[in-house]
mmCIF file of C-alpha atoms in Angstrom:
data_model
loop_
_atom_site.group_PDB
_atom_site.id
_atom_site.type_symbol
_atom_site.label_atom_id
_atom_site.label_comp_id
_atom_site.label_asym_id
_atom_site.label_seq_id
_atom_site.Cartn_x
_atom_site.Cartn_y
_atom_site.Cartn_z
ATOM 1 C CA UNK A 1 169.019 80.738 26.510
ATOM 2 C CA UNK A 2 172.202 81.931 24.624
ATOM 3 C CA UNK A 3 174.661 84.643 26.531
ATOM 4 C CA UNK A 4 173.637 86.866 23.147
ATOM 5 C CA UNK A 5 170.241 86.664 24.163
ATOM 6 C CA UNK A 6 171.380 86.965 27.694
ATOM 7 C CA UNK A 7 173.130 90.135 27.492
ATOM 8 C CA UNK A 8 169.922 91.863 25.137
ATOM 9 C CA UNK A 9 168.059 91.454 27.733
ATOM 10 C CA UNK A 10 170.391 92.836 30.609
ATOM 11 C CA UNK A 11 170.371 95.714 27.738
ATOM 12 C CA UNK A 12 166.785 96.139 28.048
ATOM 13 C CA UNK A 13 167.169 96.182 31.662
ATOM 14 C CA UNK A 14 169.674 99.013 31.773
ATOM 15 C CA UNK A 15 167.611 101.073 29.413
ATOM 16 C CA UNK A 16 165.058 100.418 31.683
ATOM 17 C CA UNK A 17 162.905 99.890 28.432
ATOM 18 C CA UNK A 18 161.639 97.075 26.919
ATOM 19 C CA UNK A 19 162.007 98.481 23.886
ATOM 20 C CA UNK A 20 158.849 96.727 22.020
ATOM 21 C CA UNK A 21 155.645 98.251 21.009
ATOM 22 C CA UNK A 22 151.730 96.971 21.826
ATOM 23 C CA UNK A 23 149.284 96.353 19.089
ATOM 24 C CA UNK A 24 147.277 98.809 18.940
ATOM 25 C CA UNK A 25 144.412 96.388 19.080
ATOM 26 C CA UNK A 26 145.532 93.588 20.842
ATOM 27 C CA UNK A 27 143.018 93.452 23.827
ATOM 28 C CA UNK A 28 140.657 92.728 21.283
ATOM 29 C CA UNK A 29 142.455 89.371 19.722
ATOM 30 C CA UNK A 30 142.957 86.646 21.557
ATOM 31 C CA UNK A 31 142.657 84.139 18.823
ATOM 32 C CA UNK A 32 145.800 85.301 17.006
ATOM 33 C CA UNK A 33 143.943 85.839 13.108
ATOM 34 C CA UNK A 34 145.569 87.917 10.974
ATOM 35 C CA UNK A 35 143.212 88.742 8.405
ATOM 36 C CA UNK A 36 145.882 91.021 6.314
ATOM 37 C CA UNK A 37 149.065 88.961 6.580
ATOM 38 C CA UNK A 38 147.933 85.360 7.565
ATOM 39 C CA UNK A 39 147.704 83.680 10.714
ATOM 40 C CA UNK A 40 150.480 82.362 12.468
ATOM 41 C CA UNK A 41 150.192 78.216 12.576
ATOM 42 C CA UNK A 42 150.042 76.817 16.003
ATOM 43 C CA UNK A 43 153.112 74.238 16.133
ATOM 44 C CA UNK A 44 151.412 72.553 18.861
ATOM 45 C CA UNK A 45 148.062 71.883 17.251
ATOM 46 C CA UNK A 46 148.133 72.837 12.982
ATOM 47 C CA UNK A 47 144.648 74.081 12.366
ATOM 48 C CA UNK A 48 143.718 75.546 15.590
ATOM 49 C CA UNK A 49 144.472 79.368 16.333
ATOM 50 C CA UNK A 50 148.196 80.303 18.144
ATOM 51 C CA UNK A 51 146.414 82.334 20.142
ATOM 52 C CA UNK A 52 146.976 86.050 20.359
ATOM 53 C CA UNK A 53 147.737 89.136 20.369
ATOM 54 C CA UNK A 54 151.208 87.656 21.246
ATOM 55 C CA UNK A 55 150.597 85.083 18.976
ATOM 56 C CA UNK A 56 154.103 85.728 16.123
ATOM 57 C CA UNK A 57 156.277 86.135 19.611
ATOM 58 C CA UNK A 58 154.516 82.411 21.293
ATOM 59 C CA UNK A 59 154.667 80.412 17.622
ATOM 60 C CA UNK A 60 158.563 81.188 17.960
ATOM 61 C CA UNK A 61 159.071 79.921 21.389
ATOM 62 C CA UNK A 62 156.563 77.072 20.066
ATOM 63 C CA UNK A 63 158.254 76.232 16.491
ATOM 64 C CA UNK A 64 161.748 76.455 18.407
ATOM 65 C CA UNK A 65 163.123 79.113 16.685
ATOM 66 C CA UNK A 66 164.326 81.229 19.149
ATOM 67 C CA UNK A 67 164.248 80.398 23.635
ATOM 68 C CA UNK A 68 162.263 83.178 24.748
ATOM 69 C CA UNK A 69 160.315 85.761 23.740
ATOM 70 C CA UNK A 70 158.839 89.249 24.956
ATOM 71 C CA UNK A 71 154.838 89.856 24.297
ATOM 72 C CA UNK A 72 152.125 92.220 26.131
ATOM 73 C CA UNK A 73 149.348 91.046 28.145
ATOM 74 C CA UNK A 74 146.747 93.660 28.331
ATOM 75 C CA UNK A 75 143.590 91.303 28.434
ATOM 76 C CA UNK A 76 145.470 87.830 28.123
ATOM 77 C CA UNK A 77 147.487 88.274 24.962
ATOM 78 C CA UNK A 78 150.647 86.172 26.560
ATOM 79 C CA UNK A 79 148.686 83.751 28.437
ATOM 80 C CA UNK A 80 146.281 82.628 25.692
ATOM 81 C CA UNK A 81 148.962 81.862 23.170
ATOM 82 C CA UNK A 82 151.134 80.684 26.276
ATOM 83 C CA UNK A 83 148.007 78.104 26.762
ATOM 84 C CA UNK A 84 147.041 77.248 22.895
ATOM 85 C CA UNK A 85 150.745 76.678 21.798
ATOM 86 C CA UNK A 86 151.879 74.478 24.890
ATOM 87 C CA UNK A 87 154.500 76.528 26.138
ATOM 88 C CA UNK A 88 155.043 78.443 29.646
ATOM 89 C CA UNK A 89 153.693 82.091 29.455
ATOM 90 C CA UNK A 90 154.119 84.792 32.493
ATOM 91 C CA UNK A 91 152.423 88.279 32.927
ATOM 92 C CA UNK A 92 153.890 89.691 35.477
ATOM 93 C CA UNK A 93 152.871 91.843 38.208
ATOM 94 C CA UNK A 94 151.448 95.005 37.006
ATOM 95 C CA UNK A 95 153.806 98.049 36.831
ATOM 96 C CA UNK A 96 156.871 96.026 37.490
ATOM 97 C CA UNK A 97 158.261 95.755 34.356
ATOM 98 C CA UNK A 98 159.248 98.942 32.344
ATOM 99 C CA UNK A 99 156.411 99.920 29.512
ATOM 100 C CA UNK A 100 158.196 102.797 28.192
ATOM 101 C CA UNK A 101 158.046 102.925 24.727
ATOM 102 C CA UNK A 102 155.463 100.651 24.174
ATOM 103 C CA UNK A 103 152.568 102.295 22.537
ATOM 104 C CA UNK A 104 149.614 102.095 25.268
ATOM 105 C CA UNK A 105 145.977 100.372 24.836
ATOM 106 C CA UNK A 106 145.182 100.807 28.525
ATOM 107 C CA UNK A 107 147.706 101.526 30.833
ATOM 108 C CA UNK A 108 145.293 100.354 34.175
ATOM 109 C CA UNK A 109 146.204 96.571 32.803
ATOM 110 C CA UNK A 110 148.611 96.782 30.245
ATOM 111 C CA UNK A 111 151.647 94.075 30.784
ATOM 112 C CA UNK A 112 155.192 92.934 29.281
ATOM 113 C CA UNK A 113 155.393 89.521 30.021
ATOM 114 C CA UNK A 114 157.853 86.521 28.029
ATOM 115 C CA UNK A 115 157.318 82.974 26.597
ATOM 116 C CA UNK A 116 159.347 80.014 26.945
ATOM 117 C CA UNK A 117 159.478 76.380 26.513
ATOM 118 C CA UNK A 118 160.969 75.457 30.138
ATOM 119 C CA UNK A 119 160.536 77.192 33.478
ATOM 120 C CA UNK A 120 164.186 77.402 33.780
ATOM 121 C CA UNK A 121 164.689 80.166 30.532
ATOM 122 C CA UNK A 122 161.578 81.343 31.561
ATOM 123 C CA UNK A 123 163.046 82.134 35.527
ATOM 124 C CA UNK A 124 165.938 83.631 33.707
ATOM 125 C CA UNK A 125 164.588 86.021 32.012
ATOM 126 C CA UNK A 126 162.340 87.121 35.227
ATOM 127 C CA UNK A 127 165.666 87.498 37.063
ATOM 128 C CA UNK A 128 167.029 90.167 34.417
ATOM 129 C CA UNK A 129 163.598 91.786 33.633
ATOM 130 C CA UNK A 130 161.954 91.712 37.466
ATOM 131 C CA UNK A 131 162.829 93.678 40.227
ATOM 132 C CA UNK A 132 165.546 91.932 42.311
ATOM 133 C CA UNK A 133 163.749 89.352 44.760
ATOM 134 C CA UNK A 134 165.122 87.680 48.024
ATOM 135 C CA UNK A 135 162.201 85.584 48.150
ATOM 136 C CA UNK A 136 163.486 81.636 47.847
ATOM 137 C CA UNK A 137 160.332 80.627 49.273
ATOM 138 C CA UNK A 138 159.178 77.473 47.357
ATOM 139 C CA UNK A 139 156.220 76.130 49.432
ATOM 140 C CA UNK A 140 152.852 78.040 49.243
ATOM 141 C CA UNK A 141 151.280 78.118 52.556
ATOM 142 C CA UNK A 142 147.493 77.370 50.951
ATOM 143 C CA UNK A 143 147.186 76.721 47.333
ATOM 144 C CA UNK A 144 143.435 77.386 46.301
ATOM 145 C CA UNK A 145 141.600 75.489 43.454
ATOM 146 C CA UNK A 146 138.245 76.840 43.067
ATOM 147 C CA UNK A 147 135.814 74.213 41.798
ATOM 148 C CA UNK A 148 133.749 76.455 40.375
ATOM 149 C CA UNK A 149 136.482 78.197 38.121
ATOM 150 C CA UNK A 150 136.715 74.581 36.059
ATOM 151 C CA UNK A 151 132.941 74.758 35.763
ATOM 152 C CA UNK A 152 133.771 77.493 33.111
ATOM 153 C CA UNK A 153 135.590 74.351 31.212
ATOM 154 C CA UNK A 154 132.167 73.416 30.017
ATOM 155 C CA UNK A 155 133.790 69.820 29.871
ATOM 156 C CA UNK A 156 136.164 68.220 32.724
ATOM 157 C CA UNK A 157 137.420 65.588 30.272
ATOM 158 C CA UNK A 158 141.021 67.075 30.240
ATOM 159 C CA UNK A 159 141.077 65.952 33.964
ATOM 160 C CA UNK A 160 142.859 69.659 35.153
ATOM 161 C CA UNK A 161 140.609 69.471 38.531
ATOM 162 C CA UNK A 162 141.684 66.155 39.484
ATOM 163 C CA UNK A 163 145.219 66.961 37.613
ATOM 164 C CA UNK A 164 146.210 70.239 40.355
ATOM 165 C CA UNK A 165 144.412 68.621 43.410
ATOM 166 C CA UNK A 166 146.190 66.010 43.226
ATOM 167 C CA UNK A 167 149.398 67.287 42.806
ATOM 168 C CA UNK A 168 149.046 69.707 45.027
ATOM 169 C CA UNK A 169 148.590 67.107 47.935
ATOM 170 C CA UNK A 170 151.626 65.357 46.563
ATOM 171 C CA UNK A 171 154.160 67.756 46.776
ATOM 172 C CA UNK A 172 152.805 69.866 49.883
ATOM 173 C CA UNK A 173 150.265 68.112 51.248
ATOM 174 C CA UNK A 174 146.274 67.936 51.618
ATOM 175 C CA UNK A 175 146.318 70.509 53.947
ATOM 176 C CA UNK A 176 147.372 72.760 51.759
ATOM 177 C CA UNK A 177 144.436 72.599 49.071
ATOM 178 C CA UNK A 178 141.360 74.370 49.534
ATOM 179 C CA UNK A 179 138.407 73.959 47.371
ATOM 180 C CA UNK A 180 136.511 77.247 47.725
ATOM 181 C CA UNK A 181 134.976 78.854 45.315
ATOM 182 C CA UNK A 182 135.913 81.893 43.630
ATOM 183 C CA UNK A 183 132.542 83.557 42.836
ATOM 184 C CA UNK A 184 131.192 83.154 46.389
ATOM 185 C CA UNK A 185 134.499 84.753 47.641
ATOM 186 C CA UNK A 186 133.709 87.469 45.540
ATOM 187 C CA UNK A 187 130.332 87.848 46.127
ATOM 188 C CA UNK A 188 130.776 88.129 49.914
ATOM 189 C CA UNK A 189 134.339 90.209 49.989
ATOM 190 C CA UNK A 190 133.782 92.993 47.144
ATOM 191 C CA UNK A 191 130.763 94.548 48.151
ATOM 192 C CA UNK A 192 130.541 97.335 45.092
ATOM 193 C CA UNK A 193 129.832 94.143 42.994
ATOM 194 C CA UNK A 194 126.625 93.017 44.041
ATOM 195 C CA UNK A 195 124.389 95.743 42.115
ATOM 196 C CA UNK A 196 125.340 94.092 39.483
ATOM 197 C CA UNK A 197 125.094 90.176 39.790
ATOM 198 C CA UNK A 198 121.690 89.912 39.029
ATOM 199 C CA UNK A 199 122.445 91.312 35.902
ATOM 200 C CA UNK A 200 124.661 88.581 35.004
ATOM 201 C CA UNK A 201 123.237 85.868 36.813
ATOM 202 C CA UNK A 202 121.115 84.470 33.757
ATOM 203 C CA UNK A 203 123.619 84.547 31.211
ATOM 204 C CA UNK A 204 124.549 81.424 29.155
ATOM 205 C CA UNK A 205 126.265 78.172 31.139
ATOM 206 C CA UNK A 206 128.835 77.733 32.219
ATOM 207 C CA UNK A 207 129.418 81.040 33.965
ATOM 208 C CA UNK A 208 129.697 82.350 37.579
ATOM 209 C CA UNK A 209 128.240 85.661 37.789
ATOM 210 C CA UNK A 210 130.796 87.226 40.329
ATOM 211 C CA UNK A 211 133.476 86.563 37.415
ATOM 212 C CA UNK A 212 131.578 87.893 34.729
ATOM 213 C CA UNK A 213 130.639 91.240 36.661
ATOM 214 C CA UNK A 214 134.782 90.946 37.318
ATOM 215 C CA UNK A 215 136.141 90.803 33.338
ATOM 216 C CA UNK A 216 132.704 93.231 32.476
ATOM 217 C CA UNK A 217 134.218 95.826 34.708
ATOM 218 C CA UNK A 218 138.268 94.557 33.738
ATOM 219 C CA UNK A 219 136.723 95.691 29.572
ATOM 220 C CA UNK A 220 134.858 98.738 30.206
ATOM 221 C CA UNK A 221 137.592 100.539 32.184
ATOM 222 C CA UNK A 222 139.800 98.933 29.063
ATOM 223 C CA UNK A 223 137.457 100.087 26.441
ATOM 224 C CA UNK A 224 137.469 103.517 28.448
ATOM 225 C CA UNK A 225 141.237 104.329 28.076
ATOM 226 C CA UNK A 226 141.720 102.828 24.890
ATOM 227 C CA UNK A 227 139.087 105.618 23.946
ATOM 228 C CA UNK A 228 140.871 108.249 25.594
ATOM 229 C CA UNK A 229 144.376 107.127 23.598
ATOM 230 C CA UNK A 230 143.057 106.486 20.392
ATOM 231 C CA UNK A 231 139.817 107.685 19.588
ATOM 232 C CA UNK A 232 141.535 110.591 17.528
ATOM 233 C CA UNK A 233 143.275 108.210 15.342
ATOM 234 C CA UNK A 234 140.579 105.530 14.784
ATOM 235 C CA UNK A 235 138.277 108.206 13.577
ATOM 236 C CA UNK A 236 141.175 110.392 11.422
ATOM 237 C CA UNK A 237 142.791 107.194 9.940
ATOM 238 C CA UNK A 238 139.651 104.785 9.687
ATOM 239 C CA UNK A 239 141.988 101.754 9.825
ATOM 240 C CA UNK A 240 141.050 98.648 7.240
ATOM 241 C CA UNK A 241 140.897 96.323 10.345
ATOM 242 C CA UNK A 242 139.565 92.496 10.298
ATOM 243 C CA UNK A 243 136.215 90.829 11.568
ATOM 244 C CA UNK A 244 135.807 90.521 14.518
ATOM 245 C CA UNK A 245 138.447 93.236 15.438
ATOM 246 C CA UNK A 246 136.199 96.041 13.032
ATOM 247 C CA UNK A 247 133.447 95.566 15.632
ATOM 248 C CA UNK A 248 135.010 95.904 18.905
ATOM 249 C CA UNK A 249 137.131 98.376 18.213
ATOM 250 C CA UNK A 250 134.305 100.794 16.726
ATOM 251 C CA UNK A 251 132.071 99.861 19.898
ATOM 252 C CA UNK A 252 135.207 101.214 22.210
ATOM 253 C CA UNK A 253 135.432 104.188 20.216
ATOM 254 C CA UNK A 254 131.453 104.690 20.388
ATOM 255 C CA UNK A 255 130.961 104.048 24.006
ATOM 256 C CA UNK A 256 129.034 106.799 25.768
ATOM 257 C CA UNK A 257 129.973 108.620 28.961
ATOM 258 C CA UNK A 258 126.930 106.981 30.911
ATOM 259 C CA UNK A 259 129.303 103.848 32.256
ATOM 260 C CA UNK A 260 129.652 103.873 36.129
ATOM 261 C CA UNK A 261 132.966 104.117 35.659
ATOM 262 C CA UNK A 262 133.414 105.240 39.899
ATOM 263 C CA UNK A 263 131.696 101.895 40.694
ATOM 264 C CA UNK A 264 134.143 99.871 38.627
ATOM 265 C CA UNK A 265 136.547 101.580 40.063
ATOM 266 C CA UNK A 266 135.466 100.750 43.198
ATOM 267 C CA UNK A 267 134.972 97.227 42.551
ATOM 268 C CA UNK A 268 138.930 97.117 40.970
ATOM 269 C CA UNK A 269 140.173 98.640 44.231
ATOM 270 C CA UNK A 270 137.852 96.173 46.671
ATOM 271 C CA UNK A 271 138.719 93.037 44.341
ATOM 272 C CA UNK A 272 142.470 93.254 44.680
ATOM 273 C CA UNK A 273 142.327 93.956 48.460
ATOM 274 C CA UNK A 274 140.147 91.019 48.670
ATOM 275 C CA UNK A 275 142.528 88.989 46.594
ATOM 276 C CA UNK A 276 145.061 89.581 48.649
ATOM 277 C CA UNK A 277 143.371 88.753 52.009
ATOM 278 C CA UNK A 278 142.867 85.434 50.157
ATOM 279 C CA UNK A 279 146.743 84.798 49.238
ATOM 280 C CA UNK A 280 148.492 86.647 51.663
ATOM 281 C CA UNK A 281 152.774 86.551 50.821
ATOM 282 C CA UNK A 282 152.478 82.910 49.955
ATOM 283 C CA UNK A 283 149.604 81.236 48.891
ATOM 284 C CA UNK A 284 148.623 80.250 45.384
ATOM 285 C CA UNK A 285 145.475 80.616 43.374
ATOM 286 C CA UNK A 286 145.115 77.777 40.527
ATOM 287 C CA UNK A 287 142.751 78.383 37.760
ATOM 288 C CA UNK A 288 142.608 77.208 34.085
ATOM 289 C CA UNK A 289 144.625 79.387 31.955
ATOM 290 C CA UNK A 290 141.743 79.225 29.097
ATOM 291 C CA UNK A 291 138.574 77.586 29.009
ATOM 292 C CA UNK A 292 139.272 74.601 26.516
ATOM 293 C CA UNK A 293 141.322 73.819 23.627
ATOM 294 C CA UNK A 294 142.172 76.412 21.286
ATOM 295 C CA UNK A 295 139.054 77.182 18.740
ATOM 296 C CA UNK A 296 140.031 75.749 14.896
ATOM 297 C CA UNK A 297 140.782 78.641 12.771
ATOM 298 C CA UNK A 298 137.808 80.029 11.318
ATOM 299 C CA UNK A 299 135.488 78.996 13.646
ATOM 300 C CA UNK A 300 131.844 80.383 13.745
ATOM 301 C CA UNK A 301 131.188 83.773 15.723
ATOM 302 C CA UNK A 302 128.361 82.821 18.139
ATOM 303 C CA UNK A 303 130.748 79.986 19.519
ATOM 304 C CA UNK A 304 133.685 81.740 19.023
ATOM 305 C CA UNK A 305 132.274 84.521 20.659
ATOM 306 C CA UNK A 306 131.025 82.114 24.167
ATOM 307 C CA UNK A 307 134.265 80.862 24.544
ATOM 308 C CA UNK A 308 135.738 84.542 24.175
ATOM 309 C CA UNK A 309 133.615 85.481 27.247
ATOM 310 C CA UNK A 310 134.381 82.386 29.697
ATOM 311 C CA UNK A 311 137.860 83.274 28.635
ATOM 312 C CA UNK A 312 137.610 86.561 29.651
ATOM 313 C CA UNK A 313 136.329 85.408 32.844
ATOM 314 C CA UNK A 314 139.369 83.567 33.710
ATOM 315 C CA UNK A 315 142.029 85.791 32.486
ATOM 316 C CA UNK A 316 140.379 89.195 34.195
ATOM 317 C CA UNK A 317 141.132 87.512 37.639
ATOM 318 C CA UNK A 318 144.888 88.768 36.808
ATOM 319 C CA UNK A 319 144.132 91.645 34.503
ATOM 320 C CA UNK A 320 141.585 93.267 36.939
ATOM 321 C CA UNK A 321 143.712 92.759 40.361
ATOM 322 C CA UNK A 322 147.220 93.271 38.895
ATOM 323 C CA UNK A 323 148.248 90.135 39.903
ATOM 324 C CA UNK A 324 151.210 87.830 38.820
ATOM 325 C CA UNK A 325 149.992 84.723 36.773
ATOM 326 C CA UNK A 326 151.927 82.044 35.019
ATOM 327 C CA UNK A 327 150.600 79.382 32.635
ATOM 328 C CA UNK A 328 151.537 75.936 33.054
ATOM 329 C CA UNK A 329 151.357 73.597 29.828
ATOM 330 C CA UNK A 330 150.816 69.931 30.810
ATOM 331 C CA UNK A 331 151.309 68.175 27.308
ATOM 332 C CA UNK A 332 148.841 67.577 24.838
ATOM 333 C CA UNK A 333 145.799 65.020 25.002
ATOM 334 C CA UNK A 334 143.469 64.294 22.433
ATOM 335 C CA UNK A 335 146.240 66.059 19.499
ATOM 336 C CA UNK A 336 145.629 69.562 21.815
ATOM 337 C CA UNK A 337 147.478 71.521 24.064
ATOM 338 C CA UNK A 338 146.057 71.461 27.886
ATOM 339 C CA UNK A 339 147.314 73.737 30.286
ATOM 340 C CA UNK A 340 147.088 75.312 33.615
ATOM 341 C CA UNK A 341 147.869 78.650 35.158
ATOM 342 C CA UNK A 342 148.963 79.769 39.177
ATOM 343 C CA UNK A 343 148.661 83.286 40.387
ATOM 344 C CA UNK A 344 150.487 84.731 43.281
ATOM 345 C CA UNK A 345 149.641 88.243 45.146
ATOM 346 C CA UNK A 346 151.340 91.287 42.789
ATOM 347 C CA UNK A 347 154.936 92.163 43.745
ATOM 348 C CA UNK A 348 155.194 88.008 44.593
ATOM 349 C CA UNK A 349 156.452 86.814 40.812
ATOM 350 C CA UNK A 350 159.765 84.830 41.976
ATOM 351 C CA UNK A 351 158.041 83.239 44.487
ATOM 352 C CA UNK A 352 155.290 82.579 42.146
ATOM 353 C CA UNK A 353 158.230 80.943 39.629
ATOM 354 C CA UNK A 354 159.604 79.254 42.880
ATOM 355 C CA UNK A 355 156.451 76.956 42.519
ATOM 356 C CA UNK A 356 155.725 76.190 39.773
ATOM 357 C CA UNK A 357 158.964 74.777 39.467
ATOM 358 C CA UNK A 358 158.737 72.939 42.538
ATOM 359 C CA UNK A 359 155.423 71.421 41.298
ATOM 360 C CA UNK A 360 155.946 71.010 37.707
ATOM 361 C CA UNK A 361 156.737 67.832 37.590
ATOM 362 C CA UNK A 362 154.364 66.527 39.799
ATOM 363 C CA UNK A 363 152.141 68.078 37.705
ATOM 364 C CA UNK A 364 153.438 66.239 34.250
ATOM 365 C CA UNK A 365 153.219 63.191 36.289
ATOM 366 C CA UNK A 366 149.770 63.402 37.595
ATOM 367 C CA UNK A 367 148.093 64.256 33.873
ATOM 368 C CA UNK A 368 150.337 61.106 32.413
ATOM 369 C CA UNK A 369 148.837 59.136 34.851
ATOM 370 C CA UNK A 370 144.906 60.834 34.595
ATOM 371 C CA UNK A 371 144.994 60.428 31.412
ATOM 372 C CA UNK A 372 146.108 56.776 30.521
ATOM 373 C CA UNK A 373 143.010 55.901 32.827
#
């Protein structure tokens, strides 16, 4: 990073703004079409989507046209593009980096978070944008790796299991991994949720219930508050807006009042205490950042729209809890990106940053070596 990008963003810092704006619609696309202007081509993988709504600010970082680069995270919109261009992606803790002036979808989740092609611009730009941190803590004291989170994967071909357990043991020993699974965490520590598994307990594989009642509750409280900010304008202006986009936006805007909107409150409240009884200051949760290789542009709605919800199931472990999450890329296999993502408890981000660049490397190594065998 440049000292003219470093002093814009100690700017930003003193204006204690970020100074950027949300799509109005972002929550919505996480595929990164543009049906009005074009789509953005993926340097990583030509053909396949950038990823979105971030998806101009990751193809930047990506194409190397600039270090770093500021984007909002609402329901994964720095992650996914983090993930589908191969370059490191952060949302940060939620409420710790300024939003003013940033037009809001849904202010319960909405995130600035940054993009860049190594951890160490990617630190940098923490250090100027997050709160200042005395944490130097680089060793988690339990990194978790829920099996059952890389059952969403559909396919454990890209070896990302195998990948983060083992480098995990490497760098701070076996001890330190645990294998439990998320959903039966859930189920048994956020009691407000368990109306509603049975609902989702027959839904199309791979799933795990407890994380689809999780990002069902993470988009009605989303679709909720975008409602309340901009149901007034949809319906004055009648915006020309793409597939896909058309649909879900009019559904937000027609949702009824009937939503138990106290019980997913409820279950937002008892999911992040839970969360945090599981990670305490310093462990780690590991997860896939996104559950495959980015979709080829154009692709078919039904499948288009099964990935969207396993996706959603990962990335509403951060949006619903408030958590800090960074994605990991590990290089590309089979001419796509594959990456991975570690969370840390909110409020924890440098410490988060603190390990993934003590196991980066390991992690680089371990994939090289998974996946010449």
């Amino acid at each position: 990073m440049d000292e003219m990008a470093y002093r814009y963003l100690l700017q930003l810092r003193n204006q204690q703004s970020t100074q950027t704006y949300m799509k109005l619609i972002g929550w919505c696309s996480i595929n990164g079409e543009n049906a009005h202007y074009g789509t953005p081509t993926n340097p990583c993988a030509p053909g396949r989507v950038p990823g979105g709504s971030s998806s101009g600010s990751a193809v930047a970082v990506a194409a190397n046209l600039v270090d770093f680069s500021l984007g909002t995270d609402t329901g994964g919109s720095v992650r996914v593009p983090a993930a589908y261009c191969g370059i490191f992606g952060l949302r940060p803790s939620h409420g710790l980096v300024s939003t003013d002036n940033v037009i809001p979808m849904a202010q319960m989740f909405d995130t600035v978070g940054w993009f860049a092609r190594d951890l160490s611009t990617l630190s940098r730009v923490a250090k100027v944008l997050l709160p200042v941190s005395d944490d130097s803590v680089k060793q988690p004291t339990q990194v978790t790796i829920p099996a059952d989170c890389f059952q969403i994967l559909g396919s454990l071909d890209d070896c990302t299991y195998q990948i983060l357990n083992a480098s995990v043991a490497k760098k701070f020993g076996s001890q330190a991994v645990d294998n439990k699974n998320l959903g039966d965490f859930i189920s048994d520590n956020v009691p407000s949720i368990r109306k509603f598994i049975a609902d989702f307990s027959e839904g199309e594989l791979p799933s795990v219930p407890a994380l689809s009642v999780i990002s069902h509750v993470m988009r009605c409280l989303q679709r909720s508050q975008f409602k309340a900010n901009h149901a007034e304008w949809v319906n004055t202006v009648k915006p020309n807006l793409g597939p896909g986009l058309r649909e879900r936006v009019w559904e937000a805007i027609a949702s009824g009042d009937n939503e138990p909107l106290e019980d997913f409150q409820a279950i937002r409240a008892e999911f992040k205490s839970a969360l945090a009884a599981l990670l305490k200051d310093h462990g780690i949760l590991a997860i896939p950042s996104v559950p495959g290789p980015p979709p080829k542009v154009g692709m078919e709605a039904a499948p288009l729209e099964n990935f969207r919800a396993r996706a959603f199931s990962l990335l509403s472990i951060a949006g619903l809890s408030g958590f800090c999450q960074v994605s990991i890329p590990l290089g590309t296999r089979n001419g796509v990106p594959v990456s991975v993502s570690l969370m840390a408890r909110h409020d924890a981000d440098h410490f988060l940053l603190n390990v993934a660049q003590e196991l980066y490397e390991t992690l680089v190594q371990e994939a090289t070596k998974a996946w010449a065998s």
